[in-house]
Coordinates of N, CA and C in Angstrom, one line a residue:
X270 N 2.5 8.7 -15.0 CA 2.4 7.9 -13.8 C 3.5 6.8 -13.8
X271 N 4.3 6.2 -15.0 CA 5.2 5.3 -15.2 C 6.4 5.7 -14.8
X272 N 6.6 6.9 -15.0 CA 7.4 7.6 -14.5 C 7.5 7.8 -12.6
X273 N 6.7 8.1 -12.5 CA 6.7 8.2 -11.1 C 6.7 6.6 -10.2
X274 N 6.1 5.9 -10.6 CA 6.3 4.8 -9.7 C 7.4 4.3 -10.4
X275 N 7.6 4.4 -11.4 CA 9.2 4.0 -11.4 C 10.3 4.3 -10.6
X276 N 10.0 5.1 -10.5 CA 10.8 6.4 -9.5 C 10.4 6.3 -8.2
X277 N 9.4 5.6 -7.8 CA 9.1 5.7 -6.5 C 10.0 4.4 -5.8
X278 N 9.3 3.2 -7.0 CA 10.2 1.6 -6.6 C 11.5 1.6 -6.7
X279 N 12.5 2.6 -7.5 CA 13.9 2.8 -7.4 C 13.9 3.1 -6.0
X280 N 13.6 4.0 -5.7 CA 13.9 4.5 -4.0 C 13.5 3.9 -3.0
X281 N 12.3 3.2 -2.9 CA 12.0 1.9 -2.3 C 13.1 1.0 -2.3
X282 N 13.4 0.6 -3.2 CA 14.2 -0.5 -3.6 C 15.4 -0.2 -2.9
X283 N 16.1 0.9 -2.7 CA 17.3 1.4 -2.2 C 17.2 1.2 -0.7
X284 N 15.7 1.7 -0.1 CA 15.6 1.0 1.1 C 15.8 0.4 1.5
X285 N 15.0 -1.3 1.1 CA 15.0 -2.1 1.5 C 15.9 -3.0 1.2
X286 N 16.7 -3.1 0.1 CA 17.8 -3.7 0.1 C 19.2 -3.8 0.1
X287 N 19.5 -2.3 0.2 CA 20.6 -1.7 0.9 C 21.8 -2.5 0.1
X288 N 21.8 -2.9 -2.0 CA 22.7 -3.0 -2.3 C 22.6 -4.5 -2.9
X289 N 21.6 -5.6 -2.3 CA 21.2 -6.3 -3.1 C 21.0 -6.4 -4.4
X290 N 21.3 -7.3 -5.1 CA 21.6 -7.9 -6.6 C 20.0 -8.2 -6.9
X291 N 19.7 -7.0 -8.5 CA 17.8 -7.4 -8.5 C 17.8 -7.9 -9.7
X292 N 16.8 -8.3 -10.1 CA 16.0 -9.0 -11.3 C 14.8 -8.9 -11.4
X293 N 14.4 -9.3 -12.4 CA 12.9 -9.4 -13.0 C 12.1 -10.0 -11.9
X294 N 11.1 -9.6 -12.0 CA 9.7 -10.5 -11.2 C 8.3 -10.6 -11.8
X295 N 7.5 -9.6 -12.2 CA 6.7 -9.4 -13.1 C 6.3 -8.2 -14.3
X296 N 6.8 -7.1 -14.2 CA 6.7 -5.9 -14.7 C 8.0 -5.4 -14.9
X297 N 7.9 -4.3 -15.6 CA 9.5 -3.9 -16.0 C 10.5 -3.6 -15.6
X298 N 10.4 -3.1 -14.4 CA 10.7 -2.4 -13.2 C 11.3 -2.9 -11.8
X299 N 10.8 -4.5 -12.1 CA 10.5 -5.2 -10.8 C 12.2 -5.8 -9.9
X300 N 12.2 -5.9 -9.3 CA 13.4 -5.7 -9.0 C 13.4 -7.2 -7.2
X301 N 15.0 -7.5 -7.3 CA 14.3 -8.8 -6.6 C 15.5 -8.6 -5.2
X302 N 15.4 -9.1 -4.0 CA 16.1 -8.7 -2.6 C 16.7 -10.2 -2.1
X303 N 16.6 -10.8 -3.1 CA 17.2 -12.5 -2.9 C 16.0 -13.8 -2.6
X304 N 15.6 -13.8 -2.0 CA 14.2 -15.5 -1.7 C 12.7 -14.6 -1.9
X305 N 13.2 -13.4 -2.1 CA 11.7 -12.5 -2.1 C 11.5 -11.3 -3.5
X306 N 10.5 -11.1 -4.6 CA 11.2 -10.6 -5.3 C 9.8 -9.3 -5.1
X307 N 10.5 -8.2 -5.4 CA 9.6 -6.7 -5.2 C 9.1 -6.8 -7.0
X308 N 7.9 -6.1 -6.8 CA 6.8 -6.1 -8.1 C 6.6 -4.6 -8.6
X309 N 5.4 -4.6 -9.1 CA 4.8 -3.3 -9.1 C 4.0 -2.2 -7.8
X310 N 4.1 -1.4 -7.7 CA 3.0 -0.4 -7.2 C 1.0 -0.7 -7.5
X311 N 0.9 -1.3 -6.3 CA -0.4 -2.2 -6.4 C -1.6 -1.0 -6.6
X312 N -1.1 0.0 -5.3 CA -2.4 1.1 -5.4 C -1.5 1.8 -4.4
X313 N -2.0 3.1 -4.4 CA -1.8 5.0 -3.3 C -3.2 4.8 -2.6
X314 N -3.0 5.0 -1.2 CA -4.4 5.2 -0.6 C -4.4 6.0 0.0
X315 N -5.7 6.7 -0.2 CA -5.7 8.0 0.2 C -7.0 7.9 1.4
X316 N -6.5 8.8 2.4 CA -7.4 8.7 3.5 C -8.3 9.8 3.3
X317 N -9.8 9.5 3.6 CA -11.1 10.9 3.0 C -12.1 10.8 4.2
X318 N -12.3 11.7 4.6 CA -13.6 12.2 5.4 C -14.8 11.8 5.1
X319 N -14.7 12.0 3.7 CA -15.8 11.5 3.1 C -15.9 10.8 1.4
X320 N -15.8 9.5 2.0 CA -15.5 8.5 1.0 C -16.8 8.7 -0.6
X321 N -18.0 8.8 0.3 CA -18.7 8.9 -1.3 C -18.5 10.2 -2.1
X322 N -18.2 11.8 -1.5 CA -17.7 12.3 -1.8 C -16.5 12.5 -3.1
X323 N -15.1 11.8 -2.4 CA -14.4 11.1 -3.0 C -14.6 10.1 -4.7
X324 N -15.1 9.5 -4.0 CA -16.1 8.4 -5.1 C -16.5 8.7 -6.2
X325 N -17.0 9.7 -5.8 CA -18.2 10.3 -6.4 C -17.0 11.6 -7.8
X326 N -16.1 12.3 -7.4 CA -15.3 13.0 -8.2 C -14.5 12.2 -9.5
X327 N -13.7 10.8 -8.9 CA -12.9 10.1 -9.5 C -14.2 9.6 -10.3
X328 N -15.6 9.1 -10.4 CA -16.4 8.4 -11.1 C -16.8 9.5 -12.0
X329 N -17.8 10.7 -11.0 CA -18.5 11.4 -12.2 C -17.6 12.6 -13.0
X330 N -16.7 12.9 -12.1 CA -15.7 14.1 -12.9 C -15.0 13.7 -13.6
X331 N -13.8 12.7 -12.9 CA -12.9 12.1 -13.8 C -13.2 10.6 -14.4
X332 N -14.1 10.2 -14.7 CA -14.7 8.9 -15.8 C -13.9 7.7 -15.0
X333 N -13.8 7.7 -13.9 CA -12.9 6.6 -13.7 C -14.2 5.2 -13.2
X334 N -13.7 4.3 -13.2 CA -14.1 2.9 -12.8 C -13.9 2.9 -11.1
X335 N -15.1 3.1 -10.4 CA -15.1 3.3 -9.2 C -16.0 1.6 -8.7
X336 N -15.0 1.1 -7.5 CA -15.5 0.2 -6.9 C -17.1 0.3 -6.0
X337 N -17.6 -0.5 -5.3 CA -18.6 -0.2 -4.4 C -17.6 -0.1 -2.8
X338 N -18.3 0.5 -2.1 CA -17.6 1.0 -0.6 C -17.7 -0.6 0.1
X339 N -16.7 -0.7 0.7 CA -16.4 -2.7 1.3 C -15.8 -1.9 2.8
X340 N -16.4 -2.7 3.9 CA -16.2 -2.8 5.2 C -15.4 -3.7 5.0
X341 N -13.7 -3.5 5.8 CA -13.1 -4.0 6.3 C -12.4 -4.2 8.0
X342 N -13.7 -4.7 8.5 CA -13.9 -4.3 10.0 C -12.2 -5.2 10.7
X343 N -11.6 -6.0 9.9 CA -10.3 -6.4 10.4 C -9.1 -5.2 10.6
X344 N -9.5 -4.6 9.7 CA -8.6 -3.1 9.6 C -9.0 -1.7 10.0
X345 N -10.4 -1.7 10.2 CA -10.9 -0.4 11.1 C -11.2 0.8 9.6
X346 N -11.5 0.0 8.4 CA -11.5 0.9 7.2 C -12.6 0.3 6.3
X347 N -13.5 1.5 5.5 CA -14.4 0.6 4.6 C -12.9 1.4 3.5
X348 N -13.1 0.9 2.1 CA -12.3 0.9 1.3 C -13.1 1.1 0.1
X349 N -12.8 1.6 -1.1 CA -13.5 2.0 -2.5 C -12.1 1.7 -3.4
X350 N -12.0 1.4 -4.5 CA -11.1 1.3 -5.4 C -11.3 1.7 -6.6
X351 N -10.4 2.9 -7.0 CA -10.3 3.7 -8.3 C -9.5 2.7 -9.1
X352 N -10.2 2.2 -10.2 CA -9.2 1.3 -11.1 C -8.5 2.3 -12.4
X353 N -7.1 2.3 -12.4 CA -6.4 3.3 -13.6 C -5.6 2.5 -14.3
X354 N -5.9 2.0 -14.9 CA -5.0 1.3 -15.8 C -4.3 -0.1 -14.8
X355 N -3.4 -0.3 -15.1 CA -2.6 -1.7 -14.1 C -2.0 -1.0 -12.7
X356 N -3.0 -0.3 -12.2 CA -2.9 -0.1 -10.2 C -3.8 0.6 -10.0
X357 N -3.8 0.8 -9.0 CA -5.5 1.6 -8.4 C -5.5 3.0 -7.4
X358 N -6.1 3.4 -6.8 CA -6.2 4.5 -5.7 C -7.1 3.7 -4.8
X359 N -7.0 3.8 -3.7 CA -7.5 3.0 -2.4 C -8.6 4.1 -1.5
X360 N -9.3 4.3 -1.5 CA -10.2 5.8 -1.2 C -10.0 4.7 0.5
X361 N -9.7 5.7 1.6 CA -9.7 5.0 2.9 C -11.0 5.8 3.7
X362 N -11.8 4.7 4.2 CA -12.7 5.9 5.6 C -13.2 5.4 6.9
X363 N -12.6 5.8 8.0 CA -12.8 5.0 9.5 C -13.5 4.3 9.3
X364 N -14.2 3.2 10.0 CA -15.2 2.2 10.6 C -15.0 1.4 12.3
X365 N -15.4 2.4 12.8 CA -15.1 1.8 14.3 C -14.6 2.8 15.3
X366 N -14.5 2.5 16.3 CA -13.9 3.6 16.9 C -12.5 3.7 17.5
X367 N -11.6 2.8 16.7 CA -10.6 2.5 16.9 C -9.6 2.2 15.1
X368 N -10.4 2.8 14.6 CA -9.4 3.2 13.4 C -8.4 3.7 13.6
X369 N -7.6 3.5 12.6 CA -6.2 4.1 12.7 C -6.2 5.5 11.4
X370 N -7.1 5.3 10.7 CA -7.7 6.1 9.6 C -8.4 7.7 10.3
X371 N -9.2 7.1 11.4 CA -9.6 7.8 12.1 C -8.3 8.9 12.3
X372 N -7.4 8.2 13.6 CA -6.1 8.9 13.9 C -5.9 9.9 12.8
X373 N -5.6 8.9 11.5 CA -4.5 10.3 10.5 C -5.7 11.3 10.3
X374 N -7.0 11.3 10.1 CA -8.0 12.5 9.5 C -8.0 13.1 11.0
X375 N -7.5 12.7 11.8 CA -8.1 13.8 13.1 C -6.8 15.0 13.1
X376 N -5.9 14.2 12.6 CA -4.5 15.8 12.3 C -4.5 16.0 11.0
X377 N -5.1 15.6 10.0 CA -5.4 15.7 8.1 C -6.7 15.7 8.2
X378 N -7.5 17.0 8.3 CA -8.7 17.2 8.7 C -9.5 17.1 6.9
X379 N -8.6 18.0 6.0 CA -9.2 17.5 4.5 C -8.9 15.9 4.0
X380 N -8.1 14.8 5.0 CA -7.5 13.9 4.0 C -6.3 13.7 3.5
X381 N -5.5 13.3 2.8 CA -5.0 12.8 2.3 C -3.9 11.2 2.2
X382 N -3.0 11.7 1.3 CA -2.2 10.2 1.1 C -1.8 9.8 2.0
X383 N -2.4 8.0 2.4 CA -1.7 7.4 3.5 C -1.0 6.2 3.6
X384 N -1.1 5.7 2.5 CA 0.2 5.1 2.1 C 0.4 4.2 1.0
X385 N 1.5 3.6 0.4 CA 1.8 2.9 -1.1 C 1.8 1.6 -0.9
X386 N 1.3 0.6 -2.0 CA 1.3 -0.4 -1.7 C 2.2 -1.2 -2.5
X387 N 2.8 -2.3 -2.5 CA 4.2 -2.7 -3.7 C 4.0 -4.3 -3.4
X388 N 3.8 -4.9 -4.2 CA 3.4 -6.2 -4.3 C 4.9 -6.7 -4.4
X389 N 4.9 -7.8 -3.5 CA 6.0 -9.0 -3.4 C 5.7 -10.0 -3.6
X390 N 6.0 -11.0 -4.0 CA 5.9 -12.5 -4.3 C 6.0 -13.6 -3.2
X391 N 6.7 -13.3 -2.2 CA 6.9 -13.8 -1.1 C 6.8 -13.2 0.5
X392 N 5.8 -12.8 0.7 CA 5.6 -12.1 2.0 C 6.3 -12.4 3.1
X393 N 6.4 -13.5 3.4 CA 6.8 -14.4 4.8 C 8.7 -14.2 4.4
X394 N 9.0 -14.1 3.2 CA 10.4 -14.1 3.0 C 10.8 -12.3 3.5
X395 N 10.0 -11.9 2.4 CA 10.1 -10.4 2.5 C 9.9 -10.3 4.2
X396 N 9.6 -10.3 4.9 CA 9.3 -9.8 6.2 C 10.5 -10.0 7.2
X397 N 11.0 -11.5 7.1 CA 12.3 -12.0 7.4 C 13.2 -11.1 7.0
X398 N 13.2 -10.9 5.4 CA 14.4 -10.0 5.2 C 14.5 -8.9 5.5
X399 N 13.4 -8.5 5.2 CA 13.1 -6.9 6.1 C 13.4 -6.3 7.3
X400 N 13.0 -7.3 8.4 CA 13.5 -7.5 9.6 C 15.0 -7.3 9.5
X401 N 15.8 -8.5 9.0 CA 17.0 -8.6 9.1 C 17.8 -7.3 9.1
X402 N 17.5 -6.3 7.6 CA 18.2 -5.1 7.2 C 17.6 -4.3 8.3
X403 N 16.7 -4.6 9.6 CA 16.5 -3.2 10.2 C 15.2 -2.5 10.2
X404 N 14.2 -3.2 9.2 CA 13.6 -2.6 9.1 C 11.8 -3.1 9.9
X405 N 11.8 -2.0 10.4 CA 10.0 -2.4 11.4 C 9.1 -2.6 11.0
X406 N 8.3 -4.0 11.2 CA 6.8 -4.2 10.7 C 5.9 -3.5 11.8
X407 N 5.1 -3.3 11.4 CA 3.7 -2.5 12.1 C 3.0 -4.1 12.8
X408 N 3.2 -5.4 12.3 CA 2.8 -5.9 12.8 C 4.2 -7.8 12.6
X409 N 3.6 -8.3 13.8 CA 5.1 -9.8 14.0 C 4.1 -10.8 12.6
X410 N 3.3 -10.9 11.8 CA 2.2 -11.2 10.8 C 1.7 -10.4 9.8
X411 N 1.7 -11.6 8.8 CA 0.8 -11.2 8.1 C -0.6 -11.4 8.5
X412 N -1.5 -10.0 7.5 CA -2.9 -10.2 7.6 C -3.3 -10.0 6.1
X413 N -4.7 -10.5 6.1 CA -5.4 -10.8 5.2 C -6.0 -9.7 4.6
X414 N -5.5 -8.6 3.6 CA -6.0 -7.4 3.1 C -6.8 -6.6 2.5
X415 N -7.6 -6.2 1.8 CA -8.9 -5.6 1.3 C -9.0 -6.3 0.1
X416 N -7.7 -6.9 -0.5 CA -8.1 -8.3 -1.9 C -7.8 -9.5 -1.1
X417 N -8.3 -9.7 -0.2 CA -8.1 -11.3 0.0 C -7.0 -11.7 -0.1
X418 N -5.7 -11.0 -0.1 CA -4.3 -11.3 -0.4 C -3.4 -11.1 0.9
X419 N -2.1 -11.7 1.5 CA -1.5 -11.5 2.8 C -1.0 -10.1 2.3
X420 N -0.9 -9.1 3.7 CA -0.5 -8.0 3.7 C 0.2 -7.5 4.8
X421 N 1.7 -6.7 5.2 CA 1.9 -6.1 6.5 C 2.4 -4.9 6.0
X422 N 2.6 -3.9 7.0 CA 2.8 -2.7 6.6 C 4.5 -2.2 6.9
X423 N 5.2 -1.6 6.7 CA 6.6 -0.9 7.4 C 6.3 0.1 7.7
X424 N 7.0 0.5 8.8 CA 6.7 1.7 9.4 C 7.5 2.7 8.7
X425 N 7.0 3.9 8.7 CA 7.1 5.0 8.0 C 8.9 5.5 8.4
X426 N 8.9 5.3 9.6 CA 10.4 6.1 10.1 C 11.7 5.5 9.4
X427 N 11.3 4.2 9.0 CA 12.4 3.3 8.3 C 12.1 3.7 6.7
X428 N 11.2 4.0 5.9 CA 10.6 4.2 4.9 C 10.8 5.9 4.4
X429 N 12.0 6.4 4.6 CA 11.7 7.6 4.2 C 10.4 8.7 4.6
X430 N 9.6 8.1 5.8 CA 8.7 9.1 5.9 C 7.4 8.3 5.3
X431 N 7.5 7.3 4.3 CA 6.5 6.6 4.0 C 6.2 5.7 4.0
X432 N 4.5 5.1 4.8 CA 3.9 4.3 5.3 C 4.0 3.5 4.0
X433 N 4.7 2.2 3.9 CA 4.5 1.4 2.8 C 3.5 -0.1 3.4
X434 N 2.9 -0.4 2.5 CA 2.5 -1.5 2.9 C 3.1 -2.8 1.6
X435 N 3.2 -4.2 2.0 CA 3.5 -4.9 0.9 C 2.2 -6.0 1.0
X436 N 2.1 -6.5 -0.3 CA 0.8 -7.2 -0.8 C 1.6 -8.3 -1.3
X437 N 1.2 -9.7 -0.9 CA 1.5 -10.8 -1.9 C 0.8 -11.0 -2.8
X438 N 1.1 -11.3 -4.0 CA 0.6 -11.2 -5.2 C 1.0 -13.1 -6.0

């Protein structure tokens, strides 16, 4: 898995900074875009039809440390969290009738991955700069995320096809 998010945040990283000079930030990997510095891969969230389901495989099949199911009625999503070592899986399942969760399972009828999360240190910077290179927030703010932490998302068309979201950390 070191391998792959390593590999995932290199290409990320190519995105968003388009040539920017990086450095350290917290992990080995971490790499910095100037007043804002990119981190680790926080968690993959995976969108499920049926979250205890879900739950229920990563806990009793695969031994993993499964959160309890949390309504996050600000985002139209209850949420479960697979803890693996230093990042997590995000189990996603509608709540409302205006999910957006909803949307992706009504064309992803089994589920799946809906998007990566990458912790920054400076949200309000990162968003500015993001902007600047070109690139679209899903929203003109941050919001307040399933850890209590500011969160906005990039849209997928700028992102290689992937919905990233960033987490201040």
């Amino acid at each position: 898995m070191a391998h792959l998010s390593s590999r995932t945040l290199q290409q990320f990283s190519k995105i968003v900074t388009r040539g920017s000079a990086f450095k350290a930030f917290h992990t080995h990997q971490n790499l910095s875009a100037g007043k804002w510095n990119i981190g680790k891969i926080n968690h993959v969230a995976i969108a499920t039809p049926d979250i205890e389901k879900a739950a229920s495989m990563f806990r009793d099949v695969l031994g993993a440390k499964v959160s309890e199911k949390h309504p996050q009625p600000d985002h139209g999503v209850y949420t479960v969290f697979v803890e693996l070592g230093e990042t997590k899986i995000e189990l996603l399942n509608p709540l409302g009738n205006k999910s957006p969760i909803q949307n992706f399972l009504d064309k992803n009828k089994s589920g799946g991955m809906h998007h990566i999360c990458i912790e920054v240190d400076n949200i309000n910077e990162a968003m500015k700069d993001l902007k600047s290179k070109g690139i679209r927030l899903l929203s003109e703010e941050a919001k307040i995320g399933a850890h209590g932490k500011p969160v906005v998302f990039l849209h997928p068309k700028d992102c290689n096809g992937v919905l990233v979201e960033l987490e201040q950390v």
